[in-house]
Every structure is written in C-alpha cells, then in structure tokens.
Amino acid sequence: SQTIHQWPATLVQPVGSPLSLECTVEGTSNPNLYWYRQAAGRGLQLLFYSVGIGQISSEVPQNLSASRPQDRQFILSSKKLLLSDSGFYLCAWSPERGLSYNSPLHFGNGTRLTVT
Amino acid sequence: AQSVAQPEDQVNVAEGNPLTVKCTYSVSGNPYLFWYVQYPNRGLQFLLKYITGDNLVKGSYGFEAEFNKSQTSFHLKKPSALVSDSALYFCAVRDFPSGGYQKVTFGTGTKLQVIP
C-alpha cells in the first residue's frame, strides 16, 4: 500500500534562517506531488505541484521554493524565512494524470512551522 | 472558476443525533466532489467522493453525502454522531487543468463538535 511521510512534525526557526521540509511517498510510481499551506487551522492554499522529476509549478508567488530531486521525493525550501511563513505545511500525492480520474488526494501528517 | 462554500463555521450536535455538514459548489462542467476530515495536527483524510452515478454516496466511518445537482449541493451526513467524529471537515471540488495535475479547491472547513 502507499504511504506518505513528512518530516519534521514540528519546527521552530528564527526569522532569516533557511528551511527544508521533506516529503516522501512509498508504494507508487510517478505520483503527482503537492505542497499546501494551512493558515489559522482552516483554509488550504496550494503552493506548489509537480508532475515529474524536476517539474515544479508554483501557484502563488512567495518566499518559498520546491524541488523534486527524485520521483517520490518533494522538498519545500526557503533561503530566509519570514514571520509570515509560519503555518501548517501539508504534502499530498495523487496518481499520475492518466490514473487519477477517481482518486482523491492523499495527505501526509504535516509540519507545524513557527517562525520566531 | 470552480469554488465550494461551507456556510457553517461550526456545527454542534448531540451524540447519537443525526448530523449534516453543508457544502455548495460552483463549477463549469461535471462536478468532481470530495469530503475530507482533519483531526488536530494531522493531515486531511479522504472520506468520500462523488464522480458520477448514484446521488447518495457512502464513505468511511459511516458517513454519506447527498449530491443534488439542482441545488448544487453536496451535504455530508451521518445518521448517528459519535464523539470521535468531532473534527474539521472540508468539502472540495476537483478540476484537471492542462498540465496533468489535480487542481483541488477546498472549502474553508466546518468544525464539527459532537457533545456527549
């Protein structure tokens, strides 16, 4: 069966420090991968999505970047964190387009980031 | 552009009573609708989906949802609420824009509180 792992679970970082959040998926190949941010425990905002290695698309301009160095690995990064980067970051996957007609998104357990 | 609305910020229901969490949608074309549940500090979990077929969809944990095309609604229901159902519930609509990924628009979430 497929599983998705995110780490760390919680992170406290000072303003101006770098960030690296990692997400890996097991048990599937060629997944579509997504980074979401959930602010104030409610609305979800799509930050990045990827349909393949090295293929990253951004939904909103921001202080963050994403990379996909391997098929099932998705990394969220920042060179210098801002206070406004605080939030709950969720990684998700879905089967590649041709197989995802009936499939929901599958989410990791998230990373709680606090920028101080 | 597609959208979903969850008009209730919070729903309170007594344990053992039926529950309804409301969702309305706006899409061009056929709707692909989902319900997800989120427990504190966890990722979203898929509950059920409507793609096509019967208007009453059954999902996990005894939940079901009724698709109503004329009212553009997709309300989540359960005949008898449990305290353990207390969580945050998200309605979502999915599209497949060019690029091969799922574009999922989430509602703002409804907090369900089941009172013992």
PDB file of C-alpha atoms in Angstrom:
ATOM      1  CA  SER A   1       0.000   0.000   0.000  1.00  0.00           C
ATOM      2  CA  GLN A   2       1.025   3.586  -0.492  1.00  0.00           C
ATOM      3  CA  THR A   3       2.287   5.758   2.333  1.00  0.00           C
ATOM      4  CA  ILE A   4       3.421   9.346   2.575  1.00  0.00           C
ATOM      5  CA  HIS A   5       5.915  10.653   5.105  1.00  0.00           C
ATOM      6  CA  GLN A   6       6.609  14.211   6.127  1.00  0.00           C
ATOM      7  CA  TRP A   7       9.258  15.487   8.487  1.00  0.00           C
ATOM      8  CA  PRO A   8       9.832  17.095  10.789  1.00  0.00           C
ATOM      9  CA  ALA A   9       6.475  17.166  12.532  1.00  0.00           C
ATOM     10  CA  THR A  10       7.191  20.474  14.225  1.00  0.00           C
ATOM     11  CA  LEU A  11       9.834  23.104  13.631  1.00  0.00           C
ATOM     12  CA  VAL A  12      10.679  26.416  15.265  1.00  0.00           C
ATOM     13  CA  GLN A  13      13.001  28.622  13.255  1.00  0.00           C
ATOM     14  CA  PRO A  14      14.203  32.223  13.636  1.00  0.00           C
ATOM     15  CA  VAL A  15      13.444  34.847  11.029  1.00  0.00           C
ATOM     16  CA  GLY A  16      16.068  34.851   8.304  1.00  0.00           C
ATOM     17  CA  SER A  17      17.067  31.217   8.744  1.00  0.00           C
ATOM     18  CA  PRO A  18      16.797  28.635   5.933  1.00  0.00           C
ATOM     19  CA  LEU A  19      14.106  25.994   5.689  1.00  0.00           C
ATOM     20  CA  SER A  20      13.938  22.493   4.317  1.00  0.00           C
ATOM     21  CA  LEU A  21      10.869  20.299   4.669  1.00  0.00           C
ATOM     22  CA  GLU A  22      10.877  16.868   3.149  1.00  0.00           C
ATOM     23  CA  CYS A  23       8.127  14.619   1.873  1.00  0.00           C
ATOM     24  CA  THR A  24       8.474  11.107   0.505  1.00  0.00           C
ATOM     25  CA  VAL A  25       5.948   8.708  -0.950  1.00  0.00           C
ATOM     26  CA  GLU A  26       6.240   4.932  -0.915  1.00  0.00           C
ATOM     27  CA  GLY A  27       4.410   2.263  -2.822  1.00  0.00           C
ATOM     28  CA  THR A  28       3.674   4.144  -6.024  1.00  0.00           C
ATOM     29  CA  SER A  29       5.492   5.484  -9.062  1.00  0.00           C
ATOM     30  CA  ASN A  30       5.221   8.752 -10.974  1.00  0.00           C
ATOM     31  CA  PRO A  31       2.927  10.387  -8.450  1.00  0.00           C
ATOM     32  CA  ASN A  32       1.758  13.937  -8.729  1.00  0.00           C
ATOM     33  CA  LEU A  33       3.031  15.769  -5.648  1.00  0.00           C
ATOM     34  CA  TYR A  34       1.689  18.870  -3.921  1.00  0.00           C
ATOM     35  CA  TRP A  35       2.630  21.282  -1.152  1.00  0.00           C
ATOM     36  CA  TYR A  36      -0.206  23.033   0.664  1.00  0.00           C
ATOM     37  CA  ARG A  37      -0.134  25.560   3.448  1.00  0.00           C
ATOM     38  CA  GLN A  38      -2.905  25.760   6.008  1.00  0.00           C
ATOM     39  CA  ALA A  39      -3.120  29.018   7.887  1.00  0.00           C
ATOM     40  CA  ALA A  40      -5.047  29.558  11.106  1.00  0.00           C
ATOM     41  CA  GLY A  41      -6.173  25.938  11.108  1.00  0.00           C
ATOM     42  CA  ARG A  42      -8.572  26.393   8.227  1.00  0.00           C
ATOM     43  CA  GLY A  43      -8.121  27.242   4.591  1.00  0.00           C
ATOM     44  CA  LEU A  44      -5.709  25.308   2.426  1.00  0.00           C
ATOM     45  CA  GLN A  45      -3.608  27.097  -0.145  1.00  0.00           C
ATOM     46  CA  LEU A  46      -1.838  25.203  -2.889  1.00  0.00           C
ATOM     47  CA  LEU A  47       1.781  26.351  -3.015  1.00  0.00           C
ATOM     48  CA  PHE A  48       3.469  24.013  -5.497  1.00  0.00           C
ATOM     49  CA  TYR A  49       2.703  20.972  -7.564  1.00  0.00           C
ATOM     50  CA  SER A  50       4.883  18.595  -9.523  1.00  0.00           C
ATOM     51  CA  VAL A  51       4.009  16.091 -12.226  1.00  0.00           C
ATOM     52  CA  GLY A  52       7.540  14.671 -12.552  1.00  0.00           C
ATOM     53  CA  ILE A  53      11.189  14.896 -11.533  1.00  0.00           C
ATOM     54  CA  GLY A  54      12.430  18.437 -11.869  1.00  0.00           C
ATOM     55  CA  GLN A  55       8.995  19.696 -12.942  1.00  0.00           C
ATOM     56  CA  ILE A  56       7.721  22.226 -10.430  1.00  0.00           C
ATOM     57  CA  SER A  57       4.915  24.705 -10.810  1.00  0.00           C
ATOM     58  CA  SER A  58       4.070  27.452  -8.378  1.00  0.00           C
ATOM     59  CA  GLU A  59       0.552  28.596  -7.704  1.00  0.00           C
ATOM     60  CA  VAL A  60       1.412  31.764  -5.797  1.00  0.00           C
ATOM     61  CA  PRO A  61       4.486  33.986  -5.624  1.00  0.00           C
ATOM     62  CA  GLN A  62       6.191  33.743  -2.266  1.00  0.00           C
ATOM     63  CA  ASN A  63       9.321  33.317  -0.266  1.00  0.00           C
ATOM     64  CA  LEU A  64       9.351  29.559  -0.758  1.00  0.00           C
ATOM     65  CA  SER A  65      10.605  27.182  -3.418  1.00  0.00           C
ATOM     66  CA  ALA A  66      10.158  23.494  -4.110  1.00  0.00           C
ATOM     67  CA  SER A  67      12.246  20.795  -5.694  1.00  0.00           C
ATOM     68  CA  ARG A  68      11.721  17.202  -6.752  1.00  0.00           C
ATOM     69  CA  PRO A  69      15.125  15.542  -6.981  1.00  0.00           C
ATOM     70  CA  GLN A  70      13.700  12.013  -7.120  1.00  0.00           C
ATOM     71  CA  ASP A  71      10.432  10.533  -8.322  1.00  0.00           C
ATOM     72  CA  ARG A  72       8.926  10.172  -4.864  1.00  0.00           C
ATOM     73  CA  GLN A  73      10.664  12.992  -3.007  1.00  0.00           C
ATOM     74  CA  PHE A  74       9.369  16.529  -2.717  1.00  0.00           C
ATOM     75  CA  ILE A  75      11.188  19.249  -0.817  1.00  0.00           C
ATOM     76  CA  LEU A  76       9.956  22.647   0.310  1.00  0.00           C
ATOM     77  CA  SER A  77      12.669  25.228   0.923  1.00  0.00           C
ATOM     78  CA  SER A  78      13.375  28.792   1.795  1.00  0.00           C
ATOM     79  CA  LYS A  79      16.641  30.708   1.922  1.00  0.00           C
ATOM     80  CA  LYS A  80      15.396  33.207   4.506  1.00  0.00           C
ATOM     81  CA  LEU A  81      12.248  32.651   6.499  1.00  0.00           C
ATOM     82  CA  LEU A  82       9.760  35.415   7.200  1.00  0.00           C
ATOM     83  CA  LEU A  83       7.340  35.622  10.099  1.00  0.00           C
ATOM     84  CA  SER A  84       4.528  35.201   7.599  1.00  0.00           C
ATOM     85  CA  ASP A  85       5.867  31.776   6.623  1.00  0.00           C
ATOM     86  CA  SER A  86       4.524  30.322   9.856  1.00  0.00           C
ATOM     87  CA  GLY A  87       1.813  27.752   9.299  1.00  0.00           C
ATOM     88  CA  PHE A  88       0.950  24.130   8.870  1.00  0.00           C
ATOM     89  CA  TYR A  89       2.509  22.649   5.750  1.00  0.00           C
ATOM     90  CA  LEU A  90       0.956  19.625   4.129  1.00  0.00           C
ATOM     91  CA  CYS A  91       2.374  17.410   1.431  1.00  0.00           C
ATOM     92  CA  ALA A  92      -0.010  15.372  -0.700  1.00  0.00           C
ATOM     93  CA  TRP A  93       0.152  12.977  -3.628  1.00  0.00           C
ATOM     94  CA  SER A  94      -2.200  11.672  -6.272  1.00  0.00           C
ATOM     95  CA  PRO A  95      -1.700   9.138  -9.034  1.00  0.00           C
ATOM     96  CA  GLU A  96      -0.367  10.483 -12.298  1.00  0.00           C
ATOM     97  CA  ARG A  97      -2.933  12.087 -14.547  1.00  0.00           C
ATOM     98  CA  GLY A  98      -3.882   9.016 -16.505  1.00  0.00           C
ATOM     99  CA  LEU A  99      -4.673   7.047 -13.372  1.00  0.00           C
ATOM    100  CA  SER A 100      -6.133   9.762 -11.165  1.00  0.00           C
ATOM    101  CA  TYR A 101      -9.623  10.067 -12.555  1.00  0.00           C
ATOM    102  CA  ASN A 102     -11.254   8.660  -9.462  1.00  0.00           C
ATOM    103  CA  SER A 103      -8.501   9.183  -6.933  1.00  0.00           C
ATOM    104  CA  PRO A 104      -8.554  11.638  -4.037  1.00  0.00           C
ATOM    105  CA  LEU A 105      -5.502  13.414  -2.716  1.00  0.00           C
ATOM    106  CA  HIS A 106      -3.539  11.577  -0.042  1.00  0.00           C
ATOM    107  CA  PHE A 107      -2.034  13.793   2.628  1.00  0.00           C
ATOM    108  CA  GLY A 108       0.898  13.478   4.975  1.00  0.00           C
ATOM    109  CA  ASN A 109       0.576  14.416   8.625  1.00  0.00           C
ATOM    110  CA  GLY A 110       2.022  17.859   8.109  1.00  0.00           C
ATOM    111  CA  THR A 111       4.756  20.052   9.561  1.00  0.00           C
ATOM    112  CA  ARG A 112       3.913  22.782  12.041  1.00  0.00           C
ATOM    113  CA  LEU A 113       6.349  25.634  11.312  1.00  0.00           C
ATOM    114  CA  THR A 114       6.707  28.524  13.726  1.00  0.00           C
ATOM    115  CA  VAL A 115       8.966  31.380  12.678  1.00  0.00           C
ATOM    116  CA  THR A 116      10.070  33.492  15.626  1.00  0.00           C
TER     117      THR A 116
ATOM    118  CA  ALA B   1     -13.542  29.303 -11.774  1.00  0.00           C
ATOM    119  CA  GLN B   2     -14.687  26.470  -9.583  1.00  0.00           C
ATOM    120  CA  SER B   3     -15.488  27.058  -5.932  1.00  0.00           C
ATOM    121  CA  VAL B   4     -17.042  25.461  -2.885  1.00  0.00           C
ATOM    122  CA  ALA B   5     -18.757  27.116   0.038  1.00  0.00           C
ATOM    123  CA  GLN B   6     -19.219  25.763   3.529  1.00  0.00           C
ATOM    124  CA  PRO B   7     -21.660  28.180   5.110  1.00  0.00           C
ATOM    125  CA  GLU B   8     -21.271  26.941   8.675  1.00  0.00           C
ATOM    126  CA  ASP B   9     -18.103  27.683  10.552  1.00  0.00           C
ATOM    127  CA  GLN B  10     -19.098  25.249  13.287  1.00  0.00           C
ATOM    128  CA  VAL B  11     -21.799  22.627  13.769  1.00  0.00           C
ATOM    129  CA  ASN B  12     -22.734  21.307  17.202  1.00  0.00           C
ATOM    130  CA  VAL B  13     -24.696  18.096  17.551  1.00  0.00           C
ATOM    131  CA  ALA B  14     -25.511  15.806  20.444  1.00  0.00           C
ATOM    132  CA  GLU B  15     -24.055  12.323  20.429  1.00  0.00           C
ATOM    133  CA  GLY B  16     -26.466   9.877  18.821  1.00  0.00           C
ATOM    134  CA  ASN B  17     -28.261  12.537  16.810  1.00  0.00           C
ATOM    135  CA  PRO B  18     -28.010  12.802  13.026  1.00  0.00           C
ATOM    136  CA  LEU B  19     -25.553  15.314  11.672  1.00  0.00           C
ATOM    137  CA  THR B  20     -25.341  17.359   8.480  1.00  0.00           C
ATOM    138  CA  VAL B  21     -22.420  19.451   7.293  1.00  0.00           C
ATOM    139  CA  LYS B  22     -23.344  21.648   4.360  1.00  0.00           C
ATOM    140  CA  CYS B  23     -21.473  22.285   1.139  1.00  0.00           C
ATOM    141  CA  THR B  24     -22.448  24.045  -2.073  1.00  0.00           C
ATOM    142  CA  TYR B  25     -20.359  24.185  -5.196  1.00  0.00           C
ATOM    143  CA  SER B  26     -19.907  26.117  -8.390  1.00  0.00           C
ATOM    144  CA  VAL B  27     -18.238  24.511 -11.404  1.00  0.00           C
ATOM    145  CA  SER B  28     -18.359  24.626 -15.146  1.00  0.00           C
ATOM    146  CA  GLY B  29     -18.958  21.158 -16.439  1.00  0.00           C
ATOM    147  CA  ASN B  30     -19.365  18.000 -14.408  1.00  0.00           C
ATOM    148  CA  PRO B  31     -18.500  18.279 -10.714  1.00  0.00           C
ATOM    149  CA  TYR B  32     -15.971  16.015  -9.028  1.00  0.00           C
ATOM    150  CA  LEU B  33     -16.691  16.443  -5.318  1.00  0.00           C
ATOM    151  CA  PHE B  34     -14.946  15.194  -2.212  1.00  0.00           C
ATOM    152  CA  TRP B  35     -15.177  15.319   1.549  1.00  0.00           C
ATOM    153  CA  TYR B  36     -12.119  15.197   3.768  1.00  0.00           C
ATOM    154  CA  VAL B  37     -11.752  15.136   7.557  1.00  0.00           C
ATOM    155  CA  GLN B  38      -8.896  16.603   9.567  1.00  0.00           C
ATOM    156  CA  TYR B  39      -8.099  15.784  13.179  1.00  0.00           C
ATOM    157  CA  PRO B  40      -5.936  18.203  15.201  1.00  0.00           C
ATOM    158  CA  ASN B  41      -2.356  18.474  13.969  1.00  0.00           C
ATOM    159  CA  ARG B  42      -2.902  15.830  11.316  1.00  0.00           C
ATOM    160  CA  GLY B  43      -3.255  15.778   7.578  1.00  0.00           C
ATOM    161  CA  LEU B  44      -6.556  15.531   5.749  1.00  0.00           C
ATOM    162  CA  GLN B  45      -8.127  12.117   5.340  1.00  0.00           C
ATOM    163  CA  PHE B  46     -10.387  11.224   2.450  1.00  0.00           C
ATOM    164  CA  LEU B  47     -13.978  10.352   3.435  1.00  0.00           C
ATOM    165  CA  LEU B  48     -15.937  10.008   0.222  1.00  0.00           C
ATOM    166  CA  LYS B  49     -16.331  11.257  -3.314  1.00  0.00           C
ATOM    167  CA  TYR B  50     -18.904  11.883  -5.996  1.00  0.00           C
ATOM    168  CA  ILE B  51     -17.758  11.443  -9.575  1.00  0.00           C
ATOM    169  CA  THR B  52     -20.851  10.100 -11.288  1.00  0.00           C
ATOM    170  CA  GLY B  53     -23.701   7.712 -10.604  1.00  0.00           C
ATOM    171  CA  ASP B  54     -25.940   7.484  -7.553  1.00  0.00           C
ATOM    172  CA  ASN B  55     -26.657  10.751  -5.813  1.00  0.00           C
ATOM    173  CA  LEU B  56     -26.205   9.166  -2.382  1.00  0.00           C
ATOM    174  CA  VAL B  57     -22.578   8.319  -1.801  1.00  0.00           C
ATOM    175  CA  LYS B  58     -21.387   6.203   1.089  1.00  0.00           C
ATOM    176  CA  GLY B  59     -17.956   6.623   2.599  1.00  0.00           C
ATOM    177  CA  SER B  60     -15.740   5.845   5.549  1.00  0.00           C
ATOM    178  CA  TYR B  61     -16.763   5.767   9.228  1.00  0.00           C
ATOM    179  CA  GLY B  62     -20.489   5.640   8.441  1.00  0.00           C
ATOM    180  CA  PHE B  63     -20.566   8.959   6.603  1.00  0.00           C
ATOM    181  CA  GLU B  64     -22.552   9.560   3.463  1.00  0.00           C
ATOM    182  CA  ALA B  65     -23.196  12.528   1.233  1.00  0.00           C
ATOM    183  CA  GLU B  66     -26.049  13.529  -0.994  1.00  0.00           C
ATOM    184  CA  PHE B  67     -25.321  15.105  -4.351  1.00  0.00           C
ATOM    185  CA  ASN B  68     -28.056  17.489  -5.516  1.00  0.00           C
ATOM    186  CA  LYS B  69     -27.436  18.903  -8.957  1.00  0.00           C
ATOM    187  CA  SER B  70     -30.361  21.319  -8.992  1.00  0.00           C
ATOM    188  CA  GLN B  71     -29.282  22.842  -5.687  1.00  0.00           C
ATOM    189  CA  THR B  72     -25.559  22.482  -6.444  1.00  0.00           C
ATOM    190  CA  SER B  73     -25.069  20.953  -3.033  1.00  0.00           C
ATOM    191  CA  PHE B  74     -23.090  18.056  -1.611  1.00  0.00           C
ATOM    192  CA  HIS B  75     -24.014  17.817   2.063  1.00  0.00           C
ATOM    193  CA  LEU B  76     -22.236  15.408   4.373  1.00  0.00           C
ATOM    194  CA  LYS B  77     -24.436  13.324   6.646  1.00  0.00           C
ATOM    195  CA  LYS B  78     -24.315  10.666   9.321  1.00  0.00           C
ATOM    196  CA  PRO B  79     -27.338   9.042  10.947  1.00  0.00           C
ATOM    197  CA  SER B  80     -25.880   8.908  14.457  1.00  0.00           C
ATOM    198  CA  ALA B  81     -22.999  11.114  15.561  1.00  0.00           C
ATOM    199  CA  LEU B  82     -20.144   9.885  17.723  1.00  0.00           C
ATOM    200  CA  VAL B  83     -17.930  11.992  19.978  1.00  0.00           C
ATOM    201  CA  SER B  84     -14.991  10.706  17.944  1.00  0.00           C
ATOM    202  CA  ASP B  85     -16.485  12.369  14.847  1.00  0.00           C
ATOM    203  CA  SER B  86     -15.508  15.752  16.284  1.00  0.00           C
ATOM    204  CA  ALA B  87     -13.052  17.199  13.770  1.00  0.00           C
ATOM    205  CA  LEU B  88     -12.671  19.685  10.941  1.00  0.00           C
ATOM    206  CA  TYR B  89     -14.444  18.763   7.711  1.00  0.00           C
ATOM    207  CA  PHE B  90     -13.554  20.038   4.269  1.00  0.00           C
ATOM    208  CA  CYS B  91     -15.586  19.918   1.107  1.00  0.00           C
ATOM    209  CA  ALA B  92     -13.570  20.040  -2.103  1.00  0.00           C
ATOM    210  CA  VAL B  93     -14.084  20.205  -5.840  1.00  0.00           C
ATOM    211  CA  ARG B  94     -11.557  18.956  -8.343  1.00  0.00           C
ATOM    212  CA  ASP B  95     -10.638  20.004 -11.830  1.00  0.00           C
ATOM    213  CA  PHE B  96      -7.997  18.833 -14.287  1.00  0.00           C
ATOM    214  CA  PRO B  97      -6.476  21.868 -15.926  1.00  0.00           C
ATOM    215  CA  SER B  98      -3.785  21.482 -18.556  1.00  0.00           C
ATOM    216  CA  GLY B  99      -0.539  20.294 -17.024  1.00  0.00           C
ATOM    217  CA  GLY B 100      -1.648  16.883 -15.820  1.00  0.00           C
ATOM    218  CA  TYR B 101      -2.248  17.645 -12.168  1.00  0.00           C
ATOM    219  CA  GLN B 102      -5.354  17.763  -9.992  1.00  0.00           C
ATOM    220  CA  LYS B 103      -6.455  21.289  -9.152  1.00  0.00           C
ATOM    221  CA  VAL B 104      -8.418  20.908  -5.928  1.00  0.00           C
ATOM    222  CA  THR B 105     -10.333  23.796  -4.437  1.00  0.00           C
ATOM    223  CA  PHE B 106     -11.163  23.357  -0.766  1.00  0.00           C
ATOM    224  CA  GLY B 107     -13.884  24.977   1.262  1.00  0.00           C
ATOM    225  CA  THR B 108     -12.983  26.894   4.376  1.00  0.00           C
ATOM    226  CA  GLY B 109     -13.857  23.966   6.605  1.00  0.00           C
ATOM    227  CA  THR B 110     -16.566  23.272   9.166  1.00  0.00           C
ATOM    228  CA  LYS B 111     -15.705  22.341  12.702  1.00  0.00           C
ATOM    229  CA  LEU B 112     -17.958  19.558  13.930  1.00  0.00           C
ATOM    230  CA  GLN B 113     -18.394  19.310  17.682  1.00  0.00           C
ATOM    231  CA  VAL B 114     -20.259  16.250  18.965  1.00  0.00           C
ATOM    232  CA  ILE B 115     -21.442  16.793  22.503  1.00  0.00           C
ATOM    233  CA  PRO B 116     -21.586  13.769  24.824  1.00  0.00           C
TER     234      PRO B 116
END
